[in-house]
Coordinates of C-alpha atoms in Angstrom, one line a residue:
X22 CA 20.4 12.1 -23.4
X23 CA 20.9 12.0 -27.0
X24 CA 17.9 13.0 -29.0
X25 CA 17.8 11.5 -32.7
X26 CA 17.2 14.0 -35.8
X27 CA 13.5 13.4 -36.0
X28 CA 12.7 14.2 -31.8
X29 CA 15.0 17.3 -32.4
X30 CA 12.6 18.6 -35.5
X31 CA 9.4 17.5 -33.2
X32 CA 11.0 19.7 -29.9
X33 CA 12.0 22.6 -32.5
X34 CA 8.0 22.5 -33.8
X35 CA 6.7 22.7 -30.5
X36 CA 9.1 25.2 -29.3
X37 CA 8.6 27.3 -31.9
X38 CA 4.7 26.8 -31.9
X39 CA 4.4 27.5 -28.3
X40 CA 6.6 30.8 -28.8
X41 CA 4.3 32.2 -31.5
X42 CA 1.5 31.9 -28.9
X43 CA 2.9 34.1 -26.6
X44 CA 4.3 36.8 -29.2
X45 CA 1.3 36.3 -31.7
X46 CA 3.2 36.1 -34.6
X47 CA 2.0 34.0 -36.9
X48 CA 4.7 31.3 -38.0
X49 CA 5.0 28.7 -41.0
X50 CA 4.8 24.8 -40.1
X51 CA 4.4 22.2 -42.8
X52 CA 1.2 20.1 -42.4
X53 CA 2.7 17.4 -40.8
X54 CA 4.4 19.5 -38.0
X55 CA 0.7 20.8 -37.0
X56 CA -0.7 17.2 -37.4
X57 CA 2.6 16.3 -34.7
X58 CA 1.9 19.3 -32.6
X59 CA -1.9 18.4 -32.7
X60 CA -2.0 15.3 -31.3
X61 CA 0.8 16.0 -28.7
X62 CA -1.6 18.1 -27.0
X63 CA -4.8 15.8 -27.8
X64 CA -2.1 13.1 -25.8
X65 CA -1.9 15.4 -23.4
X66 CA -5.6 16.4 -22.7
X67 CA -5.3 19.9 -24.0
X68 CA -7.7 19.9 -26.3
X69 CA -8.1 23.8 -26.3
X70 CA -4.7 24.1 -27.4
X71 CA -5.2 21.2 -30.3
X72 CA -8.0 23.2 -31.8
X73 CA -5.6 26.6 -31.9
X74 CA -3.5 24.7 -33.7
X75 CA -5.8 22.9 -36.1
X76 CA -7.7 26.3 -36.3
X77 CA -4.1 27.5 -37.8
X78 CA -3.2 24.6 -39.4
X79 CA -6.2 24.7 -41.9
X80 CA -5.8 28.3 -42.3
X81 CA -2.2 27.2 -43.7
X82 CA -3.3 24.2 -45.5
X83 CA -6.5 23.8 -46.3
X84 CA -6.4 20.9 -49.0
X85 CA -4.5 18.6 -46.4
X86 CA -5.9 15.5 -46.2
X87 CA -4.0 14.6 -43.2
X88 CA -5.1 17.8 -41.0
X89 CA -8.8 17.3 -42.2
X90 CA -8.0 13.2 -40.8
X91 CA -6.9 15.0 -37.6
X92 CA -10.0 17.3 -37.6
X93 CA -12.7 14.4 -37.9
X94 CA -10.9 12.5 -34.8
X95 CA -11.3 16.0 -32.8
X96 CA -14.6 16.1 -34.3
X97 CA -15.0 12.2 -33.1
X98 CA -13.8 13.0 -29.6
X99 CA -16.2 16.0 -28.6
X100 CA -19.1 13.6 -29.7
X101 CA -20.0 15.9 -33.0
X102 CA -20.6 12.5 -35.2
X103 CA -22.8 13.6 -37.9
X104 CA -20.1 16.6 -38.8
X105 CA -17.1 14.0 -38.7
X106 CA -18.7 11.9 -40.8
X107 CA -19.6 14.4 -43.5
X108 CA -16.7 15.8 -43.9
X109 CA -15.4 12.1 -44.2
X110 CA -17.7 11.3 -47.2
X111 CA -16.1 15.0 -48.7
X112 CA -12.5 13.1 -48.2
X113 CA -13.8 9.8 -49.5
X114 CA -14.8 11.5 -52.8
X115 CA -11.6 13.2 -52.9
X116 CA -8.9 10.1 -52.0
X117 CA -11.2 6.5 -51.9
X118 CA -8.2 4.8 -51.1
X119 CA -7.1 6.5 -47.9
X120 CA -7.2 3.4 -45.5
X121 CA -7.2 6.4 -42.4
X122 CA -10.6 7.5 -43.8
X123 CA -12.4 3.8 -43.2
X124 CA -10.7 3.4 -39.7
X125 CA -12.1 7.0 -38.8
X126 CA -15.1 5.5 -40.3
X127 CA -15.2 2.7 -38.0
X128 CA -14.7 5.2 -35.2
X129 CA -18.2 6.7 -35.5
X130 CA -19.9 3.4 -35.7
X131 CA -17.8 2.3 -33.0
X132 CA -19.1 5.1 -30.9
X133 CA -22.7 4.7 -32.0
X134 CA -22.1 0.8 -30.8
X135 CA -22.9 -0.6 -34.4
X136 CA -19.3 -2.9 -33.8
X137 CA -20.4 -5.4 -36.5
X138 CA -20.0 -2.2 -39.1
X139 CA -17.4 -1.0 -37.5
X140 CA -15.3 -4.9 -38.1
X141 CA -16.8 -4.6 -41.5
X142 CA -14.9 -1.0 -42.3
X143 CA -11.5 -1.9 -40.6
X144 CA -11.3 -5.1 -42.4
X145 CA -12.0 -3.1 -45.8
X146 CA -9.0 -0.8 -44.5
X147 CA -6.7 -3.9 -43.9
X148 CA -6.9 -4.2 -47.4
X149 CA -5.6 -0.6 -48.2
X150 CA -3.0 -0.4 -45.3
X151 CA 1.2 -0.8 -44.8
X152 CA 0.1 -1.1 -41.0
X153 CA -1.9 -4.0 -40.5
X154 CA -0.8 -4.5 -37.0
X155 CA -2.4 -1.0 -36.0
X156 CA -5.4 -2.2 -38.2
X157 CA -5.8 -5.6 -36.0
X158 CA -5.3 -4.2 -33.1
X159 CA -8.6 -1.8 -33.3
X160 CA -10.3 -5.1 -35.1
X161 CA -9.5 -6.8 -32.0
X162 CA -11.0 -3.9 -29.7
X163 CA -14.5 -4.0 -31.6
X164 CA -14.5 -7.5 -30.7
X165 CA -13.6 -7.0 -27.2
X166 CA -16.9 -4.4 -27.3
X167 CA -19.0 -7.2 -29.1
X168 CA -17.8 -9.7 -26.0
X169 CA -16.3 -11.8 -28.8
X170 CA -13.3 -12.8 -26.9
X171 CA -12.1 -15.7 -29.1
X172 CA -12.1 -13.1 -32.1
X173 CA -10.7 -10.5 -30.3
X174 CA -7.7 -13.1 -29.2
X175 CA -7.4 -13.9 -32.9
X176 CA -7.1 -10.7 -34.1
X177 CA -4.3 -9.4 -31.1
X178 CA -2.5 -12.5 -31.8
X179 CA -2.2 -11.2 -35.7
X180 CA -1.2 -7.4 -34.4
X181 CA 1.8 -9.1 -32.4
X182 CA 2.5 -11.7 -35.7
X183 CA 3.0 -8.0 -37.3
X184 CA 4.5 -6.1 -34.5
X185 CA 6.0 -8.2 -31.5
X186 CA 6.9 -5.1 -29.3
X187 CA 2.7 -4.1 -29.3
X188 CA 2.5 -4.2 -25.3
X189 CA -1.6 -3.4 -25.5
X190 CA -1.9 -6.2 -27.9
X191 CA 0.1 -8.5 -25.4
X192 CA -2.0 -7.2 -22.8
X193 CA -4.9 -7.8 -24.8
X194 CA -4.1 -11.4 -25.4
X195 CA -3.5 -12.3 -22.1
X196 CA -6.7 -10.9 -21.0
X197 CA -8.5 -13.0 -23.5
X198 CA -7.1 -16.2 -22.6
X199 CA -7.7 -15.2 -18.9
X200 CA -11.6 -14.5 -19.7
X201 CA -12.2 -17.7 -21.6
X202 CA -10.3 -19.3 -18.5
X203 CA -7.4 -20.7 -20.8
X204 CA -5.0 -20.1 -18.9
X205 CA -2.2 -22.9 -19.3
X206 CA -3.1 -22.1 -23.5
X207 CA -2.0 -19.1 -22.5
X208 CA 1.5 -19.7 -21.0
X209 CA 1.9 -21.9 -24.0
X210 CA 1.2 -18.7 -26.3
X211 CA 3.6 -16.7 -24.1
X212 CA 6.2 -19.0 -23.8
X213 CA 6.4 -19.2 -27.9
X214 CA 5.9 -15.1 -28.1
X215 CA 9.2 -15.2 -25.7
X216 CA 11.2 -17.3 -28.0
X217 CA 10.4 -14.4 -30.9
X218 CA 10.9 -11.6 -27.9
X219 CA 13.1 -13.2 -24.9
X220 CA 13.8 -9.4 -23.3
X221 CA 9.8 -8.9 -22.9
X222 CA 10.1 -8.3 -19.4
X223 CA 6.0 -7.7 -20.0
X224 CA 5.4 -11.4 -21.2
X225 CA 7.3 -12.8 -18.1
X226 CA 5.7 -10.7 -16.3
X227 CA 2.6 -12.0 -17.3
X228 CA 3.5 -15.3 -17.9
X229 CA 4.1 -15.5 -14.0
X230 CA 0.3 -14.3 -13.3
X231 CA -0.8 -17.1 -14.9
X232 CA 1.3 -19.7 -12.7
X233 CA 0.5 -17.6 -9.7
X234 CA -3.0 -18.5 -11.1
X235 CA -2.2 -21.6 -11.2
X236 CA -0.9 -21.9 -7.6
X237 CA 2.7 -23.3 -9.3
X238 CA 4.7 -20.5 -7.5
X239 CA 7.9 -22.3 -7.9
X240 CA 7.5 -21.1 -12.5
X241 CA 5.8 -18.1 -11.4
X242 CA 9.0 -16.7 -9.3
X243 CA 11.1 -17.9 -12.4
X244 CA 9.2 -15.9 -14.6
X245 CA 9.2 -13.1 -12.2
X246 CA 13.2 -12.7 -11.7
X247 CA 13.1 -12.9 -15.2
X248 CA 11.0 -9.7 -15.4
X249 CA 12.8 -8.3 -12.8
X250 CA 16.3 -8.5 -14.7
X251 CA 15.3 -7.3 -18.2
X252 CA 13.8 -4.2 -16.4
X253 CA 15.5 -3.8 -12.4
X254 CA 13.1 -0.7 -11.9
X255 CA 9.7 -3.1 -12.7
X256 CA 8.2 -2.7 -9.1
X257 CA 5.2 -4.9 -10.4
X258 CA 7.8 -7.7 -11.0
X259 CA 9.6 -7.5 -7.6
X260 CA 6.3 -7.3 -5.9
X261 CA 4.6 -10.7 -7.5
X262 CA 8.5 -12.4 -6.8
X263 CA 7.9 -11.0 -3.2
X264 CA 4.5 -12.9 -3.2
X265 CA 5.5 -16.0 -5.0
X266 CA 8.4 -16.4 -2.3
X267 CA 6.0 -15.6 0.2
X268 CA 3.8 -18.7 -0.7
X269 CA 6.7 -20.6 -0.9
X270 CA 7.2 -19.8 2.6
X271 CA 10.6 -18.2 1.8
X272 CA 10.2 -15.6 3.9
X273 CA 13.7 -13.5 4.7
X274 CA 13.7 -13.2 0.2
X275 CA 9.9 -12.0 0.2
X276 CA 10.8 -9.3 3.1
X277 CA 14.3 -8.4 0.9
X278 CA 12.0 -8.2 -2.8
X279 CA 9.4 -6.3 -0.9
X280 CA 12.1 -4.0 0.4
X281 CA 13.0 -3.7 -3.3
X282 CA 9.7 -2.2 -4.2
X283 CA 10.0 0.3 -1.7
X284 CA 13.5 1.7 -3.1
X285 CA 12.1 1.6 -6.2
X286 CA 9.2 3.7 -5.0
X287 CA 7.4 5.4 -2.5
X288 CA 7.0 2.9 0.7
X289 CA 2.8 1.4 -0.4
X290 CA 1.3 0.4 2.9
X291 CA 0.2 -3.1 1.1
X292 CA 4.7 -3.6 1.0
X293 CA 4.7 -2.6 4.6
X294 CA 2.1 -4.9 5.4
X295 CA 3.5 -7.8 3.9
X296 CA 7.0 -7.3 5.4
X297 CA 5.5 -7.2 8.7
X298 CA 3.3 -10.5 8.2
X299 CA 6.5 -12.3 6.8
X300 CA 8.3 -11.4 10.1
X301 CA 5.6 -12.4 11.9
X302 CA 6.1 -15.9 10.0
X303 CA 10.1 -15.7 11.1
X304 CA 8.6 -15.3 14.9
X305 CA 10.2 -11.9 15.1
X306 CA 7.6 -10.1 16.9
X307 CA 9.4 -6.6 17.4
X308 CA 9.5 -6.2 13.6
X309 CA 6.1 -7.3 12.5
X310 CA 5.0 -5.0 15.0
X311 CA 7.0 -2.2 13.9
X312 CA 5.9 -2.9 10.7
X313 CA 2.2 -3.0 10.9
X314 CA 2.5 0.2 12.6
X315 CA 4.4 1.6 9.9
X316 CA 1.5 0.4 7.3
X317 CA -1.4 2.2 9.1
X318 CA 0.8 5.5 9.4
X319 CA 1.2 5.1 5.5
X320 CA -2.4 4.4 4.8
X321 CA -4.7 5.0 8.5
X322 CA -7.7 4.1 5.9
X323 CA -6.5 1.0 5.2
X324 CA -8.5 -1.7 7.2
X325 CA -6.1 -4.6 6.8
X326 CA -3.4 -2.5 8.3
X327 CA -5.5 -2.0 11.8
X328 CA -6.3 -5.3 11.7
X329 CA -2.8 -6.6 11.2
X330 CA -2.3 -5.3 14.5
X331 CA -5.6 -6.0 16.3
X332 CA -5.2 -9.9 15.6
X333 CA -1.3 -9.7 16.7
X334 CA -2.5 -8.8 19.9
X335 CA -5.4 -11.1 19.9
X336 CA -2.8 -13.6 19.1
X337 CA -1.0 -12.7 22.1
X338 CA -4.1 -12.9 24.3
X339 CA -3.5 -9.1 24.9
X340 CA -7.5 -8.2 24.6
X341 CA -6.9 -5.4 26.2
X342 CA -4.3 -3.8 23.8
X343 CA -6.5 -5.9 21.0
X344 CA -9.3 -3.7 21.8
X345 CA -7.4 -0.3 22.5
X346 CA -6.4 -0.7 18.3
X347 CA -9.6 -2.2 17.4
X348 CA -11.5 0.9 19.3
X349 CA -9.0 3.5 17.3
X350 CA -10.0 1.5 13.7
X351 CA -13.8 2.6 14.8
X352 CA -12.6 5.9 15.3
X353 CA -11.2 6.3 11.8
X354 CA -14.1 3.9 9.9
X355 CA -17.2 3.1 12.0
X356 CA -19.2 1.5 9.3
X357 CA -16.5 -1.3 8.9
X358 CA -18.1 -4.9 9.4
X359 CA -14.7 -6.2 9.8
X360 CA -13.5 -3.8 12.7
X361 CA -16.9 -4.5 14.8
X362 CA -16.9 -8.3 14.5
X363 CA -13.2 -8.1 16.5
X364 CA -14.4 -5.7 18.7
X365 CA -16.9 -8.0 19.5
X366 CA -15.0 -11.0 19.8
X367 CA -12.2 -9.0 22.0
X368 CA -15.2 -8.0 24.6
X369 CA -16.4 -11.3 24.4
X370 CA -12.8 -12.8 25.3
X371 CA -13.0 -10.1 28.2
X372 CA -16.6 -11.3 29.1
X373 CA -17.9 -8.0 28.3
X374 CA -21.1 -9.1 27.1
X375 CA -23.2 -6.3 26.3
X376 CA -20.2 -4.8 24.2
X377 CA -19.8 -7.6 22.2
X378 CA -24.0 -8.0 21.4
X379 CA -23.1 -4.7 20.3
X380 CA -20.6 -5.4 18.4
X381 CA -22.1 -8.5 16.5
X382 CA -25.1 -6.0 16.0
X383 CA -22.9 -3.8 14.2
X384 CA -21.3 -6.3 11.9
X385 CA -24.7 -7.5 10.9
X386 CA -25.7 -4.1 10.3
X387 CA -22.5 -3.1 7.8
X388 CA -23.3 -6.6 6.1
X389 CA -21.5 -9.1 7.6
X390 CA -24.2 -11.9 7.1
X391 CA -21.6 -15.0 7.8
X392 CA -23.4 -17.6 9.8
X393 CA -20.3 -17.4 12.6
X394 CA -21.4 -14.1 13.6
X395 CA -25.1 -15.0 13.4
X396 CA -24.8 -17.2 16.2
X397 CA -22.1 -15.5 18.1
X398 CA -25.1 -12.7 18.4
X399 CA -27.4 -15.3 19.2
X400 CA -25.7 -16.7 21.9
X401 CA -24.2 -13.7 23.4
X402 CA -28.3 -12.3 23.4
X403 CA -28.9 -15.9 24.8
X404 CA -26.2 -15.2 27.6
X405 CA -27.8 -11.7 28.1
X406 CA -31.2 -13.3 28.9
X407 CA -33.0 -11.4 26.1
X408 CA -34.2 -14.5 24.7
X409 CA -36.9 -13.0 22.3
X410 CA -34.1 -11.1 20.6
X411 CA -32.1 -13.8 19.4
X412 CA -35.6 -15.2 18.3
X413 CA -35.9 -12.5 16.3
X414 CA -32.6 -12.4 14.8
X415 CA -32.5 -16.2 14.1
X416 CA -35.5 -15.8 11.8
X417 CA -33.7 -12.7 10.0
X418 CA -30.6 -15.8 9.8
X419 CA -33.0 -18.2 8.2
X420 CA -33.3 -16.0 5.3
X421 CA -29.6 -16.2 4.6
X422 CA -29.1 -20.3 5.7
X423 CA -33.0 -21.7 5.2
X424 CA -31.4 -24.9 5.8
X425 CA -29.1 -24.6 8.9
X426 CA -29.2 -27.2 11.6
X427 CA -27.3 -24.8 13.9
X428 CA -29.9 -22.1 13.3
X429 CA -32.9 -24.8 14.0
X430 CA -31.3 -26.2 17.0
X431 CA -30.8 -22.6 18.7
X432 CA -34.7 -22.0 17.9
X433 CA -35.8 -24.9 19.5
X434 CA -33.7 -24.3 22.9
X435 CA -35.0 -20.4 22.6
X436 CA -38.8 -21.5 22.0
X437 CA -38.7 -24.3 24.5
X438 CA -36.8 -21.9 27.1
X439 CA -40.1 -19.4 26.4
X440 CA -42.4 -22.3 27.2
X441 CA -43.9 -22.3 22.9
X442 CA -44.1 -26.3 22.9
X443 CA -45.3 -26.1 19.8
X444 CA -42.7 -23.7 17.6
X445 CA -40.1 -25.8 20.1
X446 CA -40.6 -28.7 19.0
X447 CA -41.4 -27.9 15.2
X448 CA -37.8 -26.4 15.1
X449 CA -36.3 -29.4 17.3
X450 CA -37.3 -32.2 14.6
X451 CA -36.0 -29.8 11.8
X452 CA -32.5 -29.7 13.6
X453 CA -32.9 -33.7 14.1
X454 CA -34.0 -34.1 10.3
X455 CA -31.3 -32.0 8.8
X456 CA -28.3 -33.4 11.6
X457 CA -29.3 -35.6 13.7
X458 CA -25.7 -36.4 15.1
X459 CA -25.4 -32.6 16.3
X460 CA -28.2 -32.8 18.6
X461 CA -25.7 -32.7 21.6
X462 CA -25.9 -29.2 20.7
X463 CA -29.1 -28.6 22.8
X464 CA -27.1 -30.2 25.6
X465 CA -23.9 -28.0 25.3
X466 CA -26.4 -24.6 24.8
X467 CA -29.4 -25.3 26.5
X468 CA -28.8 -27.8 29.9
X469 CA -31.8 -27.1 31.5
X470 CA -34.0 -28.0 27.9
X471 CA -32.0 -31.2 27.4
X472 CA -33.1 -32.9 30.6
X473 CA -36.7 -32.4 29.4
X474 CA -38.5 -35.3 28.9
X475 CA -40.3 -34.1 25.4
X476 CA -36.5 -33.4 24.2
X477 CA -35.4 -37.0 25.2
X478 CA -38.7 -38.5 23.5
X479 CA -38.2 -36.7 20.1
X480 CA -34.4 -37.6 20.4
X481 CA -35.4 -41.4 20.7
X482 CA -37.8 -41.6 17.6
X483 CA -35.2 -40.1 15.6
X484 CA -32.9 -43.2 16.8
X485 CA -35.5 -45.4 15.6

């Protein structure tokens, strides 16, 4: 690769500076090499090595502005605000119209959260500045702190006016819109930024997000192949085109720009996933197997991947292979809500009853507070005979659905099976006042409380 003048002089510096570290000989750079070398390592995160080289660079130069600049944002970055901003005033004194000393102002109110002074400084630096889009951009972030979103869009809409190839200010932008739910005023803005900047593979990129958003996956694959020809290495493009065709049910492209990914990179379990679901749309078994199988050998802790396969077999009516996968899932992740509520609903399939109370148990205990696998619980305890149980764990339901006919039905079948007339019958004319057309349920769960006559005789006033 051919390396222009200036990143030949910058290797050479840092060569050279790295040499006299191991010899100790103490070598000449001009201030702006040590304020290059500097914040290579600060870049870098090797901050002891930026202070060896600041610690040399003052020694050198001592009257630099610059390197005294670079000092106060070290100073800035290990939290020593009250030194930084001293030695600021001291430069202030020295060169009051050094727009670099108001932004490293702004810094330390920045990080003491006083963002209104902060605005106040940058803007008083826009006025000294050549680079206002640098200045806008950090205007725009103090917003962003302050949760002034349609200020910070403003002010990331001026960096790009300045400097159209800023991709934090695009990202920026974009995230604005997205927050103050502007959406289609956000393709609009990208769709004029791509007339100024048609190779932005990042603003196609984006613009397809929003019309994947949008659920108009026929724009967002166009903006995605876009992407994906300015830059054929953007994995993030080929992956929301795999996606996009995916929804459009285009299935034999999603499995061949999924595949694209995975050349581009490492195989991600979520590519491998998605290949085997999209042959799984195709009908071809053999390979969405193969691939699911793949995915939880890429990622075991990924719980999508297990159940992938689980629910193929479940599909299939295979419990018993269902539950062999679902049982190894446990193995790996017993605290998974989603792995117990199969397990149950595979031992339920095989009549195992006990199992699956256990299972449904389980669920509820790791959170899984849907009302589906309430009342599978309930009526597996029901089946079990341990009607006081699913009492028990009805009223825990109520707190989640106060209102649920389904819930007040069950309680008057479980009440009126325990021989409590009263609670039975309290919880019957709630089921009847909140769906009176679903009180066939006490038929189809509880036969033998149906055909009594205190049942029929509330049924018949609600008629009325």
């Amino acid at each position: 690769m051919h390396l222009s003048h200036d990143e030949e002089d910058y290797n050479l510096s840092l060569s050279k500076f790295e040499s006299m570290l191991k010899t100790n000989k103490v070598l000449f750079f001009d201030s702006e090499e040590f304020e290059e070398i500097i914040l290579h390592y600060l870049d870098m995160g090797k901050a002891s090595l930026a202070k060896k080289a600041l610690k040399l660079a003052l020694e050198q130069h001592p009257r630099s502005t610059g390197l005294k600049l670079v000092q106060v944002e070290m100073l800035v970055y290990d939290d020593k605000l009250e030194i930084a901003e001293k030695l600021l005033n001291e430069l202030y004194a020295i060169e009051p119209q050094n727009e670099e000393i108001f932004i490293q102002k702004a810094n330390i109110y920045s990080k003491r959260d006083d963002h209104e002074k902060a605005v106040e400084l940058l803007k008083e630096a826009l006025e000294l500045t050549d680079d206002y889009a640098d200045v806008y951009n950090l205007i725009g972030m103090e917003y962003l702190f302050m949760d002034s979103l349609e200020l910070a869009k403003e002010n990331f809409i001026k960096c790009l006016e300045e400097d159209v190839e800023d991709q934090a200010a695009l990202y920026n932008v974009v995230y604005c819109f997205e927050f103050l739910d502007q959406n289609k005023e956000a393709i609009l803005f990208l769709e004029k930024y791509i007339d100024k900047n048609p190779y932005s593979e990042i603003a196609w990129h984006q613009t397809g997000r929003l019309y994947y958003g949008l659920e108009d996956y026929e724009n967002a694959l166009r903006a995605f192949d876009y992407a994906s020809m300015i830059d054929d290495e953007f994995m993030g493009a080929f992956m929301e085109k795999a996606k996009s065709l995916e929804k459009l049910k285009r299935y034999e492209e999603a499995i061949e720009s999924y595949n694209q990914t995975i050349e581009l990179d490492d195989p991600t379990s979520y590519a491998l996933l998605r290949i085997g679901k999209c042959y799984e749309k195709l009908g071809n078994k053999p390979q969405a197997l193969k691939f699911f199988h793949k995915t939880v050998h890429e990622d075991p802790l990924l719980d999508k991947g297990w159940i992938a396969i689980t629910d193929f077999y479940v599909r299939q009516k295979n419990y018993q292979k269902a539950l062999f996968y679902v049982n190894k899932a446990i193995g790996i992740d017993n605290e998974n809500r989603l792995y117990w509520k199969r397990y149950a609903t595979i031992n339920r399939a095989l009549s195992f009853f006990e199992e699956a109370e256990i299972g449904y148990r389980k669920a509820v205990e790791f959170g899984d507070y849907e009302l589906n696998t309430w009342l599978f619980w309930i009526d597996t305890l029901q089946f079990l005979g341990e009607f006081e149980g699913a009492i028990h764990n009805l009223l825990r339901a109520t707190e989640y659905f106060p209102e649920e006919f389904q819930i007040e039905y069950r309680m008057a079948g479980l009440y009126l099976m325990l021989d409590d007339i009263e609670k039975g019958k309290f919880h019957l004319n709630n089921g009847l006042r909140l769906s009176f057309e679903n009180h066939i349920l006490i038929e189809t769960l509880f036969p033998t409380v149906w055909e009594d006559q205190l049942v029929q005789d509330e049924i018949e006033k609600y008629k009325k």
